[in-house]
Amino acid sequence: MKKSTSLKIRLPALVLVSEIVFIALYAGFVTYDTDANAKLQDNMTNPMENDLYKDYPVFVDVQVMIFIGFGCLLAFLHRYGFGGLVFNFLTATFAIQWAILVQGYFQFYSGGKIHLGVVNLLSAEFACAVVLISYGAVLGKTSPVQLLVMALLEVLIFSITEWAVLNYLRINDAGGSILIHIFACYFGLGVTFVLYRPSLNNGHANDATSYQSDILSVMGTLFLWVFWPSFNSAVTFKGDDQHRAILHTFIGLSASTLTAFALSALLSQRGKLTMADIQNVTLAGGVTVGASVDMMISPVAAYILGAVGCIACFLGYKYLTPFLAQHCRIQDQCGIHNLHGLTGIISCLGGIWGIMMANEDTYGPSLYQTFAHRAPMEGDPRLHELQQLIPGLQPGLGRTASEQALFQVAAMFSTIGVAAVGGIATGFVLKLPFLASPSDECCFSDKPYFQVPSDHESVAVPKLPEVPEDTKV
Amino acid sequence: MKKSTSLKIRLPALVLVSEIVFIALYAGFVTYDTDANAKLQDNMTNPMENDLYKDYPVFVDVQVMIFIGFGCLLAFLHRYGFGGLVFNFLTATFAIQWAILVQGYFQFYSGGKIHLGVVNLLSAEFACAVVLISYGAVLGKTSPVQLLVMALLEVLIFSITEWAVLNYLRINDAGGSILIHIFACYFGLGVTFVLYRPSLNNGHANDATSYQSDILSVMGTLFLWVFWPSFNSAVTFKGDDQHRAILHTFIGLSASTLTAFALSALLSQRGKLTMADIQNVTLAGGVTVGASVDMMISPVAAYILGAVGCIACFLGYKYLTPFLAQHCRIQDQCGIHNLHGLTGIISCLGGIWGIMMANEDTYGPSLYQTFAHRAPMEGDPRLHELQQLIPGLQPGLGRTASEQALFQVAAMFSTIGVAAVGGIATGFVLKLPFLASPSDECCFSDKPYFQVPSDHESVAVPKLPEVPEDTKV
Amino acid sequence: MKKSTSLKIRLPALVLVSEIVFIALYAGFVTYDTDANAKLQDNMTNPMENDLYKDYPVFVDVQVMIFIGFGCLLAFLHRYGFGGLVFNFLTATFAIQWAILVQGYFQFYSGGKIHLGVVNLLSAEFACAVVLISYGAVLGKTSPVQLLVMALLEVLIFSITEWAVLNYLRINDAGGSILIHIFACYFGLGVTFVLYRPSLNNGHANDATSYQSDILSVMGTLFLWVFWPSFNSAVTFKGDDQHRAILHTFIGLSASTLTAFALSALLSQRGKLTMADIQNVTLAGGVTVGASVDMMISPVAAYILGAVGCIACFLGYKYLTPFLAQHCRIQDQCGIHNLHGLTGIISCLGGIWGIMMANEDTYGPSLYQTFAHRAPMEGDPRLHELQQLIPGLQPGLGRTASEQALFQVAAMFSTIGVAAVGGIATGFVLKLPFLASPSDECCFSDKPYFQVPSDHESVAVPKLPEVPEDTKV
């Protein structure tokens, strides 16, 4: 007997119950942040200095990445275009709502209230990106009900991990390579490990692209590419730190894009480019520069990080992903381990190198701003001296470069560990029988969950023999 | 004998005559605004304080909504993709040009000249949005000539209404729910009422979507969704007012998106999602928070407004739209009555509630800024006192909350009335015989107006029986 | 024997060697600009006054134009969608990387180092736009290897030309109509002249659009249209100059859009709109206002420039492009001579008119800022006087309006000359035998260079007889 994939009761029940909970939590615990509260403005307030004007431009760019960039990128399967684009929309909206509340409790809570401003939304979008990356591992093999349950659990586990890392380990990770990409990757791999479907290792008629779906997916790549500098620089210090973050991200992406084209042609059978490489591997540089994105690593280092990350990502797609699927029960549909895992680890190493090389010769006194945890502790006379040079410098932890590097390593391994365990646990929850999971033969198809137009089946014709080549290579 | 749909003479005649009129009006009456006039800059001018930098970021976001968001959203029909996207482009460009002049006369006119700055373009884009919303009611059933005539008349009637409401009734409506959405809706319904085509009530082969057109339309939805906070906050006060507007819009949209998915699954026959719901109903929250978007209504109120608006909108699509078509001669092709009318009315009620609840306890003295008409009148000693607390506070009308609420109600009803009558009158003009209106069988098709590629007919195959379900529900 | 089109060795060899050169140059010569260098910040630095916040918003808009706007626009051929979108991506990334270094040497070089900030990226994107415009002339007839070689040479020749014009001729050309559009056009025509393929004059089965490719291309047009004001105003003075640039670009584009629709209907055989007109001719106004975009030309002049440019562009597509192909060996695939060449010349004439009309009555003392070369020379007592009125005014060359106009003419003709010669020389390089050029029958197809999905051949069916018209005109 086939399991039902009807969303009729399950999806509304989950969503509406969640909404009631959200409303209750909003009613009880959410109020406006200082800069959004009319009462806290006075005759000294300059409206144009409202934090809104620092945060909103970046927020909008990240919105485009989340809803349009990710959505289109995930719509690369010829019969799962609705699923890629629309479940991304649903999951993102849900994850952001939930993250506003959970992160709000951990990071923006005081006086019994969560204080809400655009900065919370921005922060919640990062948590949402985590969920969407993990979605890549199980794309087409999960129902929207499962995706929402995954979002519920992953946002919770991520927010706790983020809070612990930021409060106890205190790392440098402006682009989120450790917290966002590595967490998302190993969580997603944990989930897909549990949801292993042996029959999919033999290929699936729906697991293919069409001409239009490939084009749509490249558009998603381009939107991500264009706005990635905003993503990587969203939470840096303003001024020169953010300026460098934008330069490095652009350079890293450019390097990985050129390298991806070169490798795609070099390692293909007949000297032809593969669209999947262009859709994914080109973006590797955005991740690999992440952990060191605001440091004075020099432009050439950003270039090399982009190129190296791209090579690792490319080889991962070519050799590691099939290996993991065949031998390790890890079916990573979008290859998130290549684009987010391997690159995240390289990024972390780049960050450690950046930390070890940083000194006052290169940074001047700004060193203690970019590496806030290396600033002298409260009470240290050197702190007062530095505060003359950098108004508003916060007391730090007085760490040395090596100490900071060790904390980075600790953060990486503990993030991998928590994410993998959290993902496996979440995977078992997703195996509960009433979550409308699709049967193997219905994977990668919109049909179980959407009323599809009559041309859905005909949008690509994968069974036709390929027409003879008109060029001999 | 069929009426001709050739655009050969009619479209160029209308456009070129209009352009000559526009040129004459520009030449005679349009000059630069203070901040765009080189002569008015002096050695006290700080270029970075030019109004451009306040208005342009929002203007660009609204441009994306108008030209790409609306355009893609309206391209949901499988054989009317060119029409949806391209007539939107034509109509928008035309409406903005015309609105710059008409609104310029009513709002930006002094010393015998219209003063032109980016703020005029932004204002004209709102007038343009009105026309495009109304276009939704008659999509696929009108020629581009008819659309331009409609734009000519609607921009004129809208600008007069806007001027009258802003100058005499003086309402709070930052997001334009009353002026933009309600006006556009009832004007469009008036037009389509007159253009009633009985035969379309029996269905039409072209009135369907294809896989690609559905995806394109969802992309339009996503562009509108992402930039809607900019739209709703474009004309608020800068600072905390705009900050709240962005928060409320985001929260309202999120609530309506989740609710739309839940209802779509709940009320479909086989527990499957309907793309039309995702394309339209998800956006309801953006409208319902509009009238109260800058008030201290609390985040939870924005959430509830979004969810309630979504429910009304969804039920409207399901029950009211078919009813209006069958029994009231109102064929509302895109269901604008649901997405803009019902939600606009709910938004207006939300605004009234927000006005009634507003007091100095919640807002502090800012109360008289957000609710400018409640500020004391010129000469009132309390005004001087408040001006110490809020530099630059303008004298108001000394209205009480209840008085303001009554003016909101008056504005809503008079807007509905003027719009409906204006729409009906415009409908009769559009029935003039030489406007290239399509025959019933050519509705919802690009063929009458475009040289279409040879695969136009084959882009979807609506006559094929739907392939058997591979999942039993 | 057919020539091989395999990219297996050639593309990686070219790209990887280039990357090694880039890395060496970055390592040896590229350092951070003042505003991106941590060490140069001190306790007087206001982070929010970092140049980043002036340049980045414009940079992001131009990024969208380059990667998404151009990419989609060039994807209009039914079997060359990957090529249009993806080769644009590759070429753009490569050209920007290279331009950062070459322009860096000519414009941002001091103390033995290229100083890198977001302003360099912005400048490099303009050089990249030059290459992408030229690509339009040879679209579908060149391999990606040829495109990269073209980018290498064109960026070099362009940067030298730009440097010479800016340093010696010193012109007013805020929108880049002379330097960018005219250079790109005549360079591209030079290349395609040498790469002449007689057989293509008889038509080609692949040289056609499909319903989806036309829609994709219109989306590209819309992205270009929406962000063009940012492009044209990117390098103006901040404040009122930039404000006017945005107004004029918007007005010019609006005028050319309306005119394009009118002409498309008027001059088509059966009164139907042609998508190619809407994809291209609508944009003409953005170019024609370019050279005078920051001047006080008055709004009506921008309108007329847009309309006149559109007429020239339209007639060019209709009569000149076929003539050039049949009689002058110039096969201009996208008609860049119409959209960038004719309009560029008109723009240059508009600029000269703007210069001749400019005087202190209209501009006040700002005259010497907008027309920097008309400012008095160092030592002239009038300079000191003006610097009281405009703080920071730089000494100029004391040119009269007529002198400036002559330099504009000189710049136009020398740009045309250098571009055409450079393009012809580049064309001969591109004819080298090992650059994977496609055979005539494989032109306008993705098959030689991409692993295409199985539905690639079926995406449009150009051989089917067109179905009978259902409307008689």
JSON list of N, CA and C in Angstrom, two decimals, chain A residues 411-433:
[
{"chain": "A", "resi": 411, "resn": "ALA", "atom": "N", "xyz": [35.71, 25.73, 17.26]},
{"chain": "A", "resi": 411, "resn": "ALA", "atom": "CA", "xyz": [34.38, 26.07, 16.75]},
{"chain": "A", "resi": 411, "resn": "ALA", "atom": "C", "xyz": [34.04, 25.21, 15.55]},
{"chain": "A", "resi": 412, "resn": "MET", "atom": "N", "xyz": [35.00, 25.00, 14.67]},
{"chain": "A", "resi": 412, "resn": "MET", "atom": "CA", "xyz": [34.73, 24.22, 13.47]},
{"chain": "A", "resi": 412, "resn": "MET", "atom": "C", "xyz": [34.34, 22.79, 13.84]},
{"chain": "A", "resi": 413, "resn": "PHE", "atom": "N", "xyz": [35.14, 22.17, 14.69]},
{"chain": "A", "resi": 413, "resn": "PHE", "atom": "CA", "xyz": [34.84, 20.77, 15.00]},
{"chain": "A", "resi": 413, "resn": "PHE", "atom": "C", "xyz": [33.56, 20.64, 15.80]},
{"chain": "A", "resi": 414, "resn": "SER", "atom": "N", "xyz": [33.35, 21.55, 16.74]},
{"chain": "A", "resi": 414, "resn": "SER", "atom": "CA", "xyz": [32.13, 21.39, 17.52]},
{"chain": "A", "resi": 414, "resn": "SER", "atom": "C", "xyz": [30.91, 21.67, 16.66]},
{"chain": "A", "resi": 415, "resn": "THR", "atom": "N", "xyz": [31.04, 22.63, 15.70]},
{"chain": "A", "resi": 415, "resn": "THR", "atom": "CA", "xyz": [29.91, 22.88, 14.80]},
{"chain": "A", "resi": 415, "resn": "THR", "atom": "C", "xyz": [29.61, 21.64, 13.96]},
{"chain": "A", "resi": 416, "resn": "ILE", "atom": "N", "xyz": [30.66, 21.03, 13.42]},
{"chain": "A", "resi": 416, "resn": "ILE", "atom": "CA", "xyz": [30.45, 19.81, 12.62]},
{"chain": "A", "resi": 416, "resn": "ILE", "atom": "C", "xyz": [29.77, 18.74, 13.46]},
{"chain": "A", "resi": 417, "resn": "GLY", "atom": "N", "xyz": [30.25, 18.58, 14.68]},
{"chain": "A", "resi": 417, "resn": "GLY", "atom": "CA", "xyz": [29.70, 17.54, 15.53]},
{"chain": "A", "resi": 417, "resn": "GLY", "atom": "C", "xyz": [28.24, 17.77, 15.86]},
{"chain": "A", "resi": 418, "resn": "VAL", "atom": "N", "xyz": [27.94, 18.97, 16.33]},
{"chain": "A", "resi": 418, "resn": "VAL", "atom": "CA", "xyz": [26.55, 19.28, 16.71]},
{"chain": "A", "resi": 418, "resn": "VAL", "atom": "C", "xyz": [25.64, 19.18, 15.50]},
{"chain": "A", "resi": 419, "resn": "ALA", "atom": "N", "xyz": [26.12, 19.69, 14.34]},
{"chain": "A", "resi": 419, "resn": "ALA", "atom": "CA", "xyz": [25.28, 19.69, 13.15]},
{"chain": "A", "resi": 419, "resn": "ALA", "atom": "C", "xyz": [24.98, 18.26, 12.71]},
{"chain": "A", "resi": 420, "resn": "ALA", "atom": "N", "xyz": [26.00, 17.42, 12.68]},
{"chain": "A", "resi": 420, "resn": "ALA", "atom": "CA", "xyz": [25.79, 16.05, 12.20]},
{"chain": "A", "resi": 420, "resn": "ALA", "atom": "C", "xyz": [24.84, 15.31, 13.12]},
{"chain": "A", "resi": 421, "resn": "VAL", "atom": "N", "xyz": [25.06, 15.42, 14.42]},
{"chain": "A", "resi": 421, "resn": "VAL", "atom": "CA", "xyz": [24.18, 14.72, 15.37]},
{"chain": "A", "resi": 421, "resn": "VAL", "atom": "C", "xyz": [22.76, 15.29, 15.28]},
{"chain": "A", "resi": 422, "resn": "GLY", "atom": "N", "xyz": [22.67, 16.61, 15.22]},
{"chain": "A", "resi": 422, "resn": "GLY", "atom": "CA", "xyz": [21.35, 17.24, 15.08]},
{"chain": "A", "resi": 422, "resn": "GLY", "atom": "C", "xyz": [20.65, 16.81, 13.80]},
{"chain": "A", "resi": 423, "resn": "GLY", "atom": "N", "xyz": [21.41, 16.72, 12.73]},
{"chain": "A", "resi": 423, "resn": "GLY", "atom": "CA", "xyz": [20.83, 16.30, 11.45]},
{"chain": "A", "resi": 423, "resn": "GLY", "atom": "C", "xyz": [20.33, 14.87, 11.50]},
{"chain": "A", "resi": 424, "resn": "ILE", "atom": "N", "xyz": [21.12, 13.99, 12.12]},
{"chain": "A", "resi": 424, "resn": "ILE", "atom": "CA", "xyz": [20.71, 12.58, 12.21]},
{"chain": "A", "resi": 424, "resn": "ILE", "atom": "C", "xyz": [19.44, 12.47, 13.05]},
{"chain": "A", "resi": 425, "resn": "ALA", "atom": "N", "xyz": [19.43, 13.16, 14.17]},
{"chain": "A", "resi": 425, "resn": "ALA", "atom": "CA", "xyz": [18.22, 13.12, 15.01]},
{"chain": "A", "resi": 425, "resn": "ALA", "atom": "C", "xyz": [17.02, 13.65, 14.24]},
{"chain": "A", "resi": 426, "resn": "THR", "atom": "N", "xyz": [17.23, 14.75, 13.53]},
{"chain": "A", "resi": 426, "resn": "THR", "atom": "CA", "xyz": [16.13, 15.32, 12.75]},
{"chain": "A", "resi": 426, "resn": "THR", "atom": "C", "xyz": [15.67, 14.33, 11.67]},
{"chain": "A", "resi": 427, "resn": "GLY", "atom": "N", "xyz": [16.64, 13.64, 11.07]},
{"chain": "A", "resi": 427, "resn": "GLY", "atom": "CA", "xyz": [16.30, 12.64, 10.07]},
{"chain": "A", "resi": 427, "resn": "GLY", "atom": "C", "xyz": [15.35, 11.59, 10.62]},
{"chain": "A", "resi": 428, "resn": "PHE", "atom": "N", "xyz": [15.61, 11.14, 11.84]},
{"chain": "A", "resi": 428, "resn": "PHE", "atom": "CA", "xyz": [14.70, 10.13, 12.41]},
{"chain": "A", "resi": 428, "resn": "PHE", "atom": "C", "xyz": [13.31, 10.71, 12.63]},
{"chain": "A", "resi": 429, "resn": "VAL", "atom": "N", "xyz": [13.25, 11.97, 13.06]},
{"chain": "A", "resi": 429, "resn": "VAL", "atom": "CA", "xyz": [11.92, 12.58, 13.21]},
{"chain": "A", "resi": 429, "resn": "VAL", "atom": "C", "xyz": [11.21, 12.63, 11.85]},
{"chain": "A", "resi": 430, "resn": "LEU", "atom": "N", "xyz": [11.96, 12.93, 10.79]},
{"chain": "A", "resi": 430, "resn": "LEU", "atom": "CA", "xyz": [11.35, 13.05, 9.46]},
{"chain": "A", "resi": 430, "resn": "LEU", "atom": "C", "xyz": [10.87, 11.70, 8.92]},
{"chain": "A", "resi": 431, "resn": "LYS", "atom": "N", "xyz": [11.33, 10.61, 9.53]},
{"chain": "A", "resi": 431, "resn": "LYS", "atom": "CA", "xyz": [10.86, 9.30, 9.09]},
{"chain": "A", "resi": 431, "resn": "LYS", "atom": "C", "xyz": [9.52, 8.92, 9.71]},
{"chain": "A", "resi": 432, "resn": "LEU", "atom": "N", "xyz": [9.02, 9.73, 10.60]},
{"chain": "A", "resi": 432, "resn": "LEU", "atom": "CA", "xyz": [7.70, 9.45, 11.19]},
{"chain": "A", "resi": 432, "resn": "LEU", "atom": "C", "xyz": [6.70, 9.26, 10.04]},
{"chain": "A", "resi": 433, "resn": "PRO", "atom": "N", "xyz": [5.77, 8.36, 10.20]},
{"chain": "A", "resi": 433, "resn": "PRO", "atom": "CA", "xyz": [4.98, 7.91, 9.05]},
{"chain": "A", "resi": 433, "resn": "PRO", "atom": "C", "xyz": [3.99, 8.91, 8.47]}
]
